């Protein structure tokens, strides 16, 4: 009974008190940026922060919205004689933030340790298992799904979800969206400390390998959402469930959402299992070729995996990554650099005695030659590739398409049309929807060169329907640019202008430089 009238009790806890009846629950998130700045300024004075804005932002980032951390830093600044830049530098040092966030009885690590020990020392086996899961999750510094966590822990899915629930209820883990789990920034650092202190090196390595193998299997599935690519590696296995994709659009979206984790997987595997490093990186093929407008921004995983393969003398891994770097540079129209990588990859496959892969690399080389305007050299590479494949080899769209592109560039539009029609037939039979769209655009280009207007427009418009259905902005921009060229070729300048402007808007939004440049050239031709 509180006094003689209505009343309320506020109960605070680091754990969710879900057992309290007739209560309203309020979870306090980290402080917003403005609130962080206000709290820090109230403790140490706004003038000091105003004079050192960059260092102040670094401090706020390091404290990650935790009021206790900001209180400690503010007190140090107010009474310890330390400058704002020196404090920011101290917090920025890798692995040293928790050591810096202590002052007298105020200790961020101590607060975390209290919550952790309430689980690790619990009489309930499930809570002790959750404490073990907490520290092992600290070995992976990226958000995880339930399935990825099951792989990391080596536990069944149902048990894993129970452990995640315990950690979320203890506020040792965040669950910001369905099936997404992540640490508060400082808690992740603390969890990694616990793993380093309590788990031996073999167990840490085993945890990392399990989640690396899960990412390899998941990314392999995302790389081949409509069936295997030519020469694709066998699907890797994982005991934990893998993501399911309704089609290429979902698979590509999953890969885009996990790029940072995939890059971390490549770097981590390079240290503990180099072969797995390049196997993971190789599964970025579909994402790289689909998102060619930004492919150059994501070539670093291939460099990391190549360095790992070179370190252990793995020629197969070197050949794969040299080819992937050629693809990444070619997709970004850095053609001369692309050609260097393809030459090296082809030589490695020749050394390894794998003519079918050498032939595919030479087809890639031909594509880069075509982009660079070196048509005769490209056709020579294609003739060598055809020779290596032999007369009995089944045709593939990925192999034939460069040949059609080079024939068109050489002025033989009729031969190019025949090749592109074969590419289209194969793509449809194999269910390779994206390649179907690409074949339709280039078939439209060859029909335009043959002055067959209605057929050319129909092909490119069909490709645009495919790209839009897939939600692929990069190829949509490219298809629109091809359609604008077709309208211009046949004298329909107003439609050409409108279509080039549509393509230009997408290219600018997504930084697709080659399409942007082509659109500007086309619009300039209209105005000349």
JSON list of C-alpha atoms in Angstrom, two decimals, residues 84-244:
[
{"chain": "A", "resi": 84, "resn": "UNK", "atom": "CA", "xyz": [39.33, 15.55, -25.46]},
{"chain": "A", "resi": 85, "resn": "UNK", "atom": "CA", "xyz": [41.64, 14.31, -28.31]},
{"chain": "A", "resi": 86, "resn": "UNK", "atom": "CA", "xyz": [43.75, 12.25, -25.85]},
{"chain": "A", "resi": 87, "resn": "UNK", "atom": "CA", "xyz": [40.61, 10.68, -24.42]},
{"chain": "A", "resi": 88, "resn": "UNK", "atom": "CA", "xyz": [39.33, 9.84, -27.91]},
{"chain": "A", "resi": 89, "resn": "UNK", "atom": "CA", "xyz": [42.69, 8.29, -28.78]},
{"chain": "A", "resi": 90, "resn": "UNK", "atom": "CA", "xyz": [42.64, 6.17, -25.62]},
{"chain": "A", "resi": 91, "resn": "UNK", "atom": "CA", "xyz": [39.18, 4.86, -26.46]},
{"chain": "A", "resi": 92, "resn": "UNK", "atom": "CA", "xyz": [40.06, 4.22, -30.09]},
{"chain": "A", "resi": 93, "resn": "UNK", "atom": "CA", "xyz": [42.84, 1.75, -29.31]},
{"chain": "A", "resi": 94, "resn": "UNK", "atom": "CA", "xyz": [41.78, -1.74, -30.33]},
{"chain": "A", "resi": 95, "resn": "UNK", "atom": "CA", "xyz": [40.59, -3.86, -27.44]},
{"chain": "A", "resi": 96, "resn": "UNK", "atom": "CA", "xyz": [41.29, -1.18, -24.84]},
{"chain": "A", "resi": 97, "resn": "UNK", "atom": "CA", "xyz": [37.96, 0.60, -24.49]},
{"chain": "A", "resi": 98, "resn": "UNK", "atom": "CA", "xyz": [36.71, -1.35, -21.47]},
{"chain": "A", "resi": 99, "resn": "UNK", "atom": "CA", "xyz": [39.98, -0.69, -19.65]},
{"chain": "A", "resi": 100, "resn": "UNK", "atom": "CA", "xyz": [39.52, 3.03, -20.25]},
{"chain": "A", "resi": 101, "resn": "UNK", "atom": "CA", "xyz": [35.90, 3.02, -19.07]},
{"chain": "A", "resi": 102, "resn": "UNK", "atom": "CA", "xyz": [36.55, 2.70, -15.35]},
{"chain": "A", "resi": 103, "resn": "UNK", "atom": "CA", "xyz": [36.79, 5.35, -12.63]},
{"chain": "A", "resi": 104, "resn": "UNK", "atom": "CA", "xyz": [36.67, 4.69, -8.87]},
{"chain": "A", "resi": 105, "resn": "UNK", "atom": "CA", "xyz": [33.50, 2.64, -8.30]},
{"chain": "A", "resi": 106, "resn": "UNK", "atom": "CA", "xyz": [32.25, 3.26, -11.86]},
{"chain": "A", "resi": 107, "resn": "UNK", "atom": "CA", "xyz": [33.24, 0.35, -14.09]},
{"chain": "A", "resi": 108, "resn": "UNK", "atom": "CA", "xyz": [31.55, -0.68, -17.36]},
{"chain": "A", "resi": 109, "resn": "UNK", "atom": "CA", "xyz": [33.32, -4.03, -17.40]},
{"chain": "A", "resi": 110, "resn": "UNK", "atom": "CA", "xyz": [32.18, -4.64, -13.81]},
{"chain": "A", "resi": 111, "resn": "UNK", "atom": "CA", "xyz": [28.53, -4.05, -14.71]},
{"chain": "A", "resi": 112, "resn": "UNK", "atom": "CA", "xyz": [28.78, -6.43, -17.67]},
{"chain": "A", "resi": 113, "resn": "UNK", "atom": "CA", "xyz": [30.57, -8.99, -15.50]},
{"chain": "A", "resi": 114, "resn": "UNK", "atom": "CA", "xyz": [27.74, -8.90, -12.95]},
{"chain": "A", "resi": 115, "resn": "UNK", "atom": "CA", "xyz": [25.18, -9.79, -15.62]},
{"chain": "A", "resi": 116, "resn": "UNK", "atom": "CA", "xyz": [27.42, -12.45, -17.13]},
{"chain": "A", "resi": 117, "resn": "UNK", "atom": "CA", "xyz": [28.13, -14.11, -13.78]},
{"chain": "A", "resi": 118, "resn": "UNK", "atom": "CA", "xyz": [24.45, -14.20, -12.93]},
{"chain": "A", "resi": 119, "resn": "UNK", "atom": "CA", "xyz": [24.19, -16.65, -15.82]},
{"chain": "A", "resi": 120, "resn": "UNK", "atom": "CA", "xyz": [27.54, -18.45, -15.66]},
{"chain": "A", "resi": 121, "resn": "UNK", "atom": "CA", "xyz": [27.09, -19.08, -11.92]},
{"chain": "A", "resi": 122, "resn": "UNK", "atom": "CA", "xyz": [23.39, -19.92, -12.13]},
{"chain": "A", "resi": 123, "resn": "UNK", "atom": "CA", "xyz": [22.09, -23.23, -10.71]},
{"chain": "A", "resi": 124, "resn": "UNK", "atom": "CA", "xyz": [20.03, -23.60, -13.91]},
{"chain": "A", "resi": 125, "resn": "UNK", "atom": "CA", "xyz": [21.88, -25.52, -16.69]},
{"chain": "A", "resi": 126, "resn": "UNK", "atom": "CA", "xyz": [20.13, -23.50, -19.42]},
{"chain": "A", "resi": 127, "resn": "UNK", "atom": "CA", "xyz": [21.46, -20.21, -18.03]},
{"chain": "A", "resi": 128, "resn": "UNK", "atom": "CA", "xyz": [24.99, -21.61, -17.73]},
{"chain": "A", "resi": 129, "resn": "UNK", "atom": "CA", "xyz": [24.72, -22.76, -21.35]},
{"chain": "A", "resi": 130, "resn": "UNK", "atom": "CA", "xyz": [23.53, -19.25, -22.30]},
{"chain": "A", "resi": 131, "resn": "UNK", "atom": "CA", "xyz": [26.65, -17.77, -20.66]},
{"chain": "A", "resi": 132, "resn": "UNK", "atom": "CA", "xyz": [28.77, -20.09, -22.80]},
{"chain": "A", "resi": 133, "resn": "UNK", "atom": "CA", "xyz": [26.82, -19.02, -25.89]},
{"chain": "A", "resi": 134, "resn": "UNK", "atom": "CA", "xyz": [27.34, -15.36, -24.94]},
{"chain": "A", "resi": 135, "resn": "UNK", "atom": "CA", "xyz": [31.11, -15.56, -24.88]},
{"chain": "A", "resi": 136, "resn": "UNK", "atom": "CA", "xyz": [31.29, -17.67, -28.04]},
{"chain": "A", "resi": 137, "resn": "UNK", "atom": "CA", "xyz": [29.12, -15.19, -29.89]},
{"chain": "A", "resi": 138, "resn": "UNK", "atom": "CA", "xyz": [31.85, -12.71, -28.99]},
{"chain": "A", "resi": 139, "resn": "UNK", "atom": "CA", "xyz": [34.08, -14.56, -31.46]},
{"chain": "A", "resi": 140, "resn": "UNK", "atom": "CA", "xyz": [31.92, -13.27, -34.38]},
{"chain": "A", "resi": 141, "resn": "UNK", "atom": "CA", "xyz": [31.72, -9.45, -34.52]},
{"chain": "A", "resi": 142, "resn": "UNK", "atom": "CA", "xyz": [28.66, -9.22, -36.79]},
{"chain": "A", "resi": 143, "resn": "UNK", "atom": "CA", "xyz": [24.90, -9.63, -36.38]},
{"chain": "A", "resi": 144, "resn": "UNK", "atom": "CA", "xyz": [23.79, -13.25, -36.66]},
{"chain": "A", "resi": 145, "resn": "UNK", "atom": "CA", "xyz": [20.63, -15.22, -37.42]},
{"chain": "A", "resi": 146, "resn": "UNK", "atom": "CA", "xyz": [19.40, -18.10, -35.33]},
{"chain": "A", "resi": 147, "resn": "UNK", "atom": "CA", "xyz": [20.79, -20.55, -37.92]},
{"chain": "A", "resi": 148, "resn": "UNK", "atom": "CA", "xyz": [24.21, -18.90, -37.99]},
{"chain": "A", "resi": 149, "resn": "UNK", "atom": "CA", "xyz": [24.28, -19.01, -34.20]},
{"chain": "A", "resi": 150, "resn": "UNK", "atom": "CA", "xyz": [23.36, -22.71, -34.24]},
{"chain": "A", "resi": 151, "resn": "UNK", "atom": "CA", "xyz": [26.31, -23.29, -36.56]},
{"chain": "A", "resi": 152, "resn": "UNK", "atom": "CA", "xyz": [28.69, -21.29, -34.37]},
{"chain": "A", "resi": 153, "resn": "UNK", "atom": "CA", "xyz": [27.64, -23.12, -31.21]},
{"chain": "A", "resi": 154, "resn": "UNK", "atom": "CA", "xyz": [27.25, -26.54, -32.80]},
{"chain": "A", "resi": 155, "resn": "UNK", "atom": "CA", "xyz": [23.80, -26.83, -31.20]},
{"chain": "A", "resi": 156, "resn": "UNK", "atom": "CA", "xyz": [20.37, -27.87, -32.53]},
{"chain": "A", "resi": 157, "resn": "UNK", "atom": "CA", "xyz": [18.21, -24.99, -33.74]},
{"chain": "A", "resi": 158, "resn": "UNK", "atom": "CA", "xyz": [15.56, -25.27, -31.00]},
{"chain": "A", "resi": 159, "resn": "UNK", "atom": "CA", "xyz": [18.11, -25.23, -28.20]},
{"chain": "A", "resi": 160, "resn": "UNK", "atom": "CA", "xyz": [19.94, -22.33, -29.85]},
{"chain": "A", "resi": 161, "resn": "UNK", "atom": "CA", "xyz": [16.79, -20.20, -29.97]},
{"chain": "A", "resi": 162, "resn": "UNK", "atom": "CA", "xyz": [16.18, -20.90, -26.26]},
{"chain": "A", "resi": 163, "resn": "UNK", "atom": "CA", "xyz": [19.71, -19.72, -25.43]},
{"chain": "A", "resi": 164, "resn": "UNK", "atom": "CA", "xyz": [19.26, -16.58, -27.54]},
{"chain": "A", "resi": 165, "resn": "UNK", "atom": "CA", "xyz": [16.01, -15.81, -25.70]},
{"chain": "A", "resi": 166, "resn": "UNK", "atom": "CA", "xyz": [17.82, -16.05, -22.35]},
{"chain": "A", "resi": 167, "resn": "UNK", "atom": "CA", "xyz": [20.53, -13.65, -23.53]},
{"chain": "A", "resi": 168, "resn": "UNK", "atom": "CA", "xyz": [18.00, -11.18, -24.92]},
{"chain": "A", "resi": 169, "resn": "UNK", "atom": "CA", "xyz": [16.01, -11.28, -21.67]},
{"chain": "A", "resi": 170, "resn": "UNK", "atom": "CA", "xyz": [19.22, -10.63, -19.75]},
{"chain": "A", "resi": 171, "resn": "UNK", "atom": "CA", "xyz": [19.98, -7.66, -22.04]},
{"chain": "A", "resi": 172, "resn": "UNK", "atom": "CA", "xyz": [23.27, -9.29, -22.99]},
{"chain": "A", "resi": 173, "resn": "UNK", "atom": "CA", "xyz": [22.11, -9.48, -26.61]},
{"chain": "A", "resi": 174, "resn": "UNK", "atom": "CA", "xyz": [19.84, -7.35, -28.78]},
{"chain": "A", "resi": 175, "resn": "UNK", "atom": "CA", "xyz": [17.09, -8.64, -31.07]},
{"chain": "A", "resi": 176, "resn": "UNK", "atom": "CA", "xyz": [16.33, -5.54, -33.21]},
{"chain": "A", "resi": 177, "resn": "UNK", "atom": "CA", "xyz": [14.45, -7.43, -35.95]},
{"chain": "A", "resi": 178, "resn": "UNK", "atom": "CA", "xyz": [13.02, -10.92, -36.44]},
{"chain": "A", "resi": 179, "resn": "UNK", "atom": "CA", "xyz": [15.86, -13.48, -36.53]},
{"chain": "A", "resi": 180, "resn": "UNK", "atom": "CA", "xyz": [18.55, -10.80, -36.15]},
{"chain": "A", "resi": 181, "resn": "UNK", "atom": "CA", "xyz": [20.75, -10.86, -33.06]},
{"chain": "A", "resi": 182, "resn": "UNK", "atom": "CA", "xyz": [23.60, -8.51, -32.25]},
{"chain": "A", "resi": 183, "resn": "UNK", "atom": "CA", "xyz": [25.65, -7.18, -29.35]},
{"chain": "A", "resi": 184, "resn": "UNK", "atom": "CA", "xyz": [25.69, -3.69, -28.04]},
{"chain": "A", "resi": 185, "resn": "UNK", "atom": "CA", "xyz": [29.11, -2.55, -29.26]},
{"chain": "A", "resi": 186, "resn": "UNK", "atom": "CA", "xyz": [30.83, -2.63, -25.86]},
{"chain": "A", "resi": 187, "resn": "UNK", "atom": "CA", "xyz": [29.17, -5.90, -24.85]},
{"chain": "A", "resi": 188, "resn": "UNK", "atom": "CA", "xyz": [30.60, -7.54, -27.96]},
{"chain": "A", "resi": 189, "resn": "UNK", "atom": "CA", "xyz": [34.08, -6.53, -26.85]},
{"chain": "A", "resi": 190, "resn": "UNK", "atom": "CA", "xyz": [33.39, -7.90, -23.37]},
{"chain": "A", "resi": 191, "resn": "UNK", "atom": "CA", "xyz": [32.06, -11.21, -24.78]},
{"chain": "A", "resi": 192, "resn": "UNK", "atom": "CA", "xyz": [35.23, -11.61, -26.85]},
{"chain": "A", "resi": 193, "resn": "UNK", "atom": "CA", "xyz": [37.29, -11.05, -23.67]},
{"chain": "A", "resi": 194, "resn": "UNK", "atom": "CA", "xyz": [35.31, -13.78, -21.91]},
{"chain": "A", "resi": 195, "resn": "UNK", "atom": "CA", "xyz": [35.91, -16.23, -24.77]},
{"chain": "A", "resi": 196, "resn": "UNK", "atom": "CA", "xyz": [39.63, -15.44, -24.78]},
{"chain": "A", "resi": 197, "resn": "UNK", "atom": "CA", "xyz": [39.81, -15.98, -21.04]},
{"chain": "A", "resi": 198, "resn": "UNK", "atom": "CA", "xyz": [37.61, -19.07, -20.63]},
{"chain": "A", "resi": 199, "resn": "UNK", "atom": "CA", "xyz": [37.72, -21.06, -23.91]},
{"chain": "A", "resi": 200, "resn": "UNK", "atom": "CA", "xyz": [40.89, -22.75, -25.14]},
{"chain": "A", "resi": 201, "resn": "UNK", "atom": "CA", "xyz": [42.26, -22.03, -28.61]},
{"chain": "A", "resi": 202, "resn": "UNK", "atom": "CA", "xyz": [40.97, -25.31, -30.07]},
{"chain": "A", "resi": 203, "resn": "UNK", "atom": "CA", "xyz": [37.39, -24.55, -29.02]},
{"chain": "A", "resi": 204, "resn": "UNK", "atom": "CA", "xyz": [37.59, -20.99, -30.33]},
{"chain": "A", "resi": 205, "resn": "UNK", "atom": "CA", "xyz": [38.93, -22.28, -33.65]},
{"chain": "A", "resi": 206, "resn": "UNK", "atom": "CA", "xyz": [36.19, -24.91, -33.86]},
{"chain": "A", "resi": 207, "resn": "UNK", "atom": "CA", "xyz": [33.49, -22.26, -33.29]},
{"chain": "A", "resi": 208, "resn": "UNK", "atom": "CA", "xyz": [34.91, -20.02, -35.98]},
{"chain": "A", "resi": 209, "resn": "UNK", "atom": "CA", "xyz": [35.23, -22.88, -38.46]},
{"chain": "A", "resi": 210, "resn": "UNK", "atom": "CA", "xyz": [31.61, -23.92, -37.94]},
{"chain": "A", "resi": 211, "resn": "UNK", "atom": "CA", "xyz": [30.25, -20.46, -38.72]},
{"chain": "A", "resi": 212, "resn": "UNK", "atom": "CA", "xyz": [32.68, -20.05, -41.65]},
{"chain": "A", "resi": 213, "resn": "UNK", "atom": "CA", "xyz": [31.44, -23.33, -43.11]},
{"chain": "A", "resi": 214, "resn": "UNK", "atom": "CA", "xyz": [27.85, -22.17, -42.59]},
{"chain": "A", "resi": 215, "resn": "UNK", "atom": "CA", "xyz": [28.52, -18.91, -44.47]},
{"chain": "A", "resi": 216, "resn": "UNK", "atom": "CA", "xyz": [30.20, -20.89, -47.25]},
{"chain": "A", "resi": 217, "resn": "UNK", "atom": "CA", "xyz": [27.15, -23.15, -47.61]},
{"chain": "A", "resi": 218, "resn": "UNK", "atom": "CA", "xyz": [24.66, -20.26, -47.33]},
{"chain": "A", "resi": 219, "resn": "UNK", "atom": "CA", "xyz": [26.54, -18.11, -49.85]},
{"chain": "A", "resi": 220, "resn": "UNK", "atom": "CA", "xyz": [26.89, -21.05, -52.25]},
{"chain": "A", "resi": 221, "resn": "UNK", "atom": "CA", "xyz": [23.11, -21.41, -52.16]},
{"chain": "A", "resi": 222, "resn": "UNK", "atom": "CA", "xyz": [22.68, -17.66, -52.76]},
{"chain": "A", "resi": 223, "resn": "UNK", "atom": "CA", "xyz": [25.17, -17.87, -55.64]},
{"chain": "A", "resi": 224, "resn": "UNK", "atom": "CA", "xyz": [23.10, -20.51, -57.45]},
{"chain": "A", "resi": 225, "resn": "UNK", "atom": "CA", "xyz": [19.43, -19.73, -56.66]},
{"chain": "A", "resi": 226, "resn": "UNK", "atom": "CA", "xyz": [18.16, -21.17, -59.94]},
{"chain": "A", "resi": 227, "resn": "UNK", "atom": "CA", "xyz": [20.56, -24.10, -60.30]},
{"chain": "A", "resi": 228, "resn": "UNK", "atom": "CA", "xyz": [24.33, -24.58, -60.56]},
{"chain": "A", "resi": 229, "resn": "UNK", "atom": "CA", "xyz": [26.53, -22.47, -62.78]},
{"chain": "A", "resi": 230, "resn": "UNK", "atom": "CA", "xyz": [28.79, -24.17, -65.31]},
{"chain": "A", "resi": 231, "resn": "UNK", "atom": "CA", "xyz": [31.83, -25.66, -63.52]},
{"chain": "A", "resi": 232, "resn": "UNK", "atom": "CA", "xyz": [30.28, -24.82, -60.12]},
{"chain": "A", "resi": 233, "resn": "UNK", "atom": "CA", "xyz": [31.75, -26.57, -57.10]},
{"chain": "A", "resi": 234, "resn": "UNK", "atom": "CA", "xyz": [29.64, -29.17, -55.26]},
{"chain": "A", "resi": 235, "resn": "UNK", "atom": "CA", "xyz": [27.35, -27.65, -52.65]},
{"chain": "A", "resi": 236, "resn": "UNK", "atom": "CA", "xyz": [29.07, -27.52, -49.23]},
{"chain": "A", "resi": 237, "resn": "UNK", "atom": "CA", "xyz": [27.23, -28.93, -46.23]},
{"chain": "A", "resi": 238, "resn": "UNK", "atom": "CA", "xyz": [26.30, -27.48, -42.86]},
{"chain": "A", "resi": 239, "resn": "UNK", "atom": "CA", "xyz": [24.52, -29.11, -39.92]},
{"chain": "A", "resi": 240, "resn": "UNK", "atom": "CA", "xyz": [22.65, -25.85, -39.23]},
{"chain": "A", "resi": 241, "resn": "UNK", "atom": "CA", "xyz": [19.68, -24.78, -41.41]},
{"chain": "A", "resi": 242, "resn": "UNK", "atom": "CA", "xyz": [20.52, -22.68, -44.47]},
{"chain": "A", "resi": 243, "resn": "UNK", "atom": "CA", "xyz": [18.53, -19.68, -45.78]},
{"chain": "A", "resi": 244, "resn": "UNK", "atom": "CA", "xyz": [15.84, -20.40, -48.36]}
]
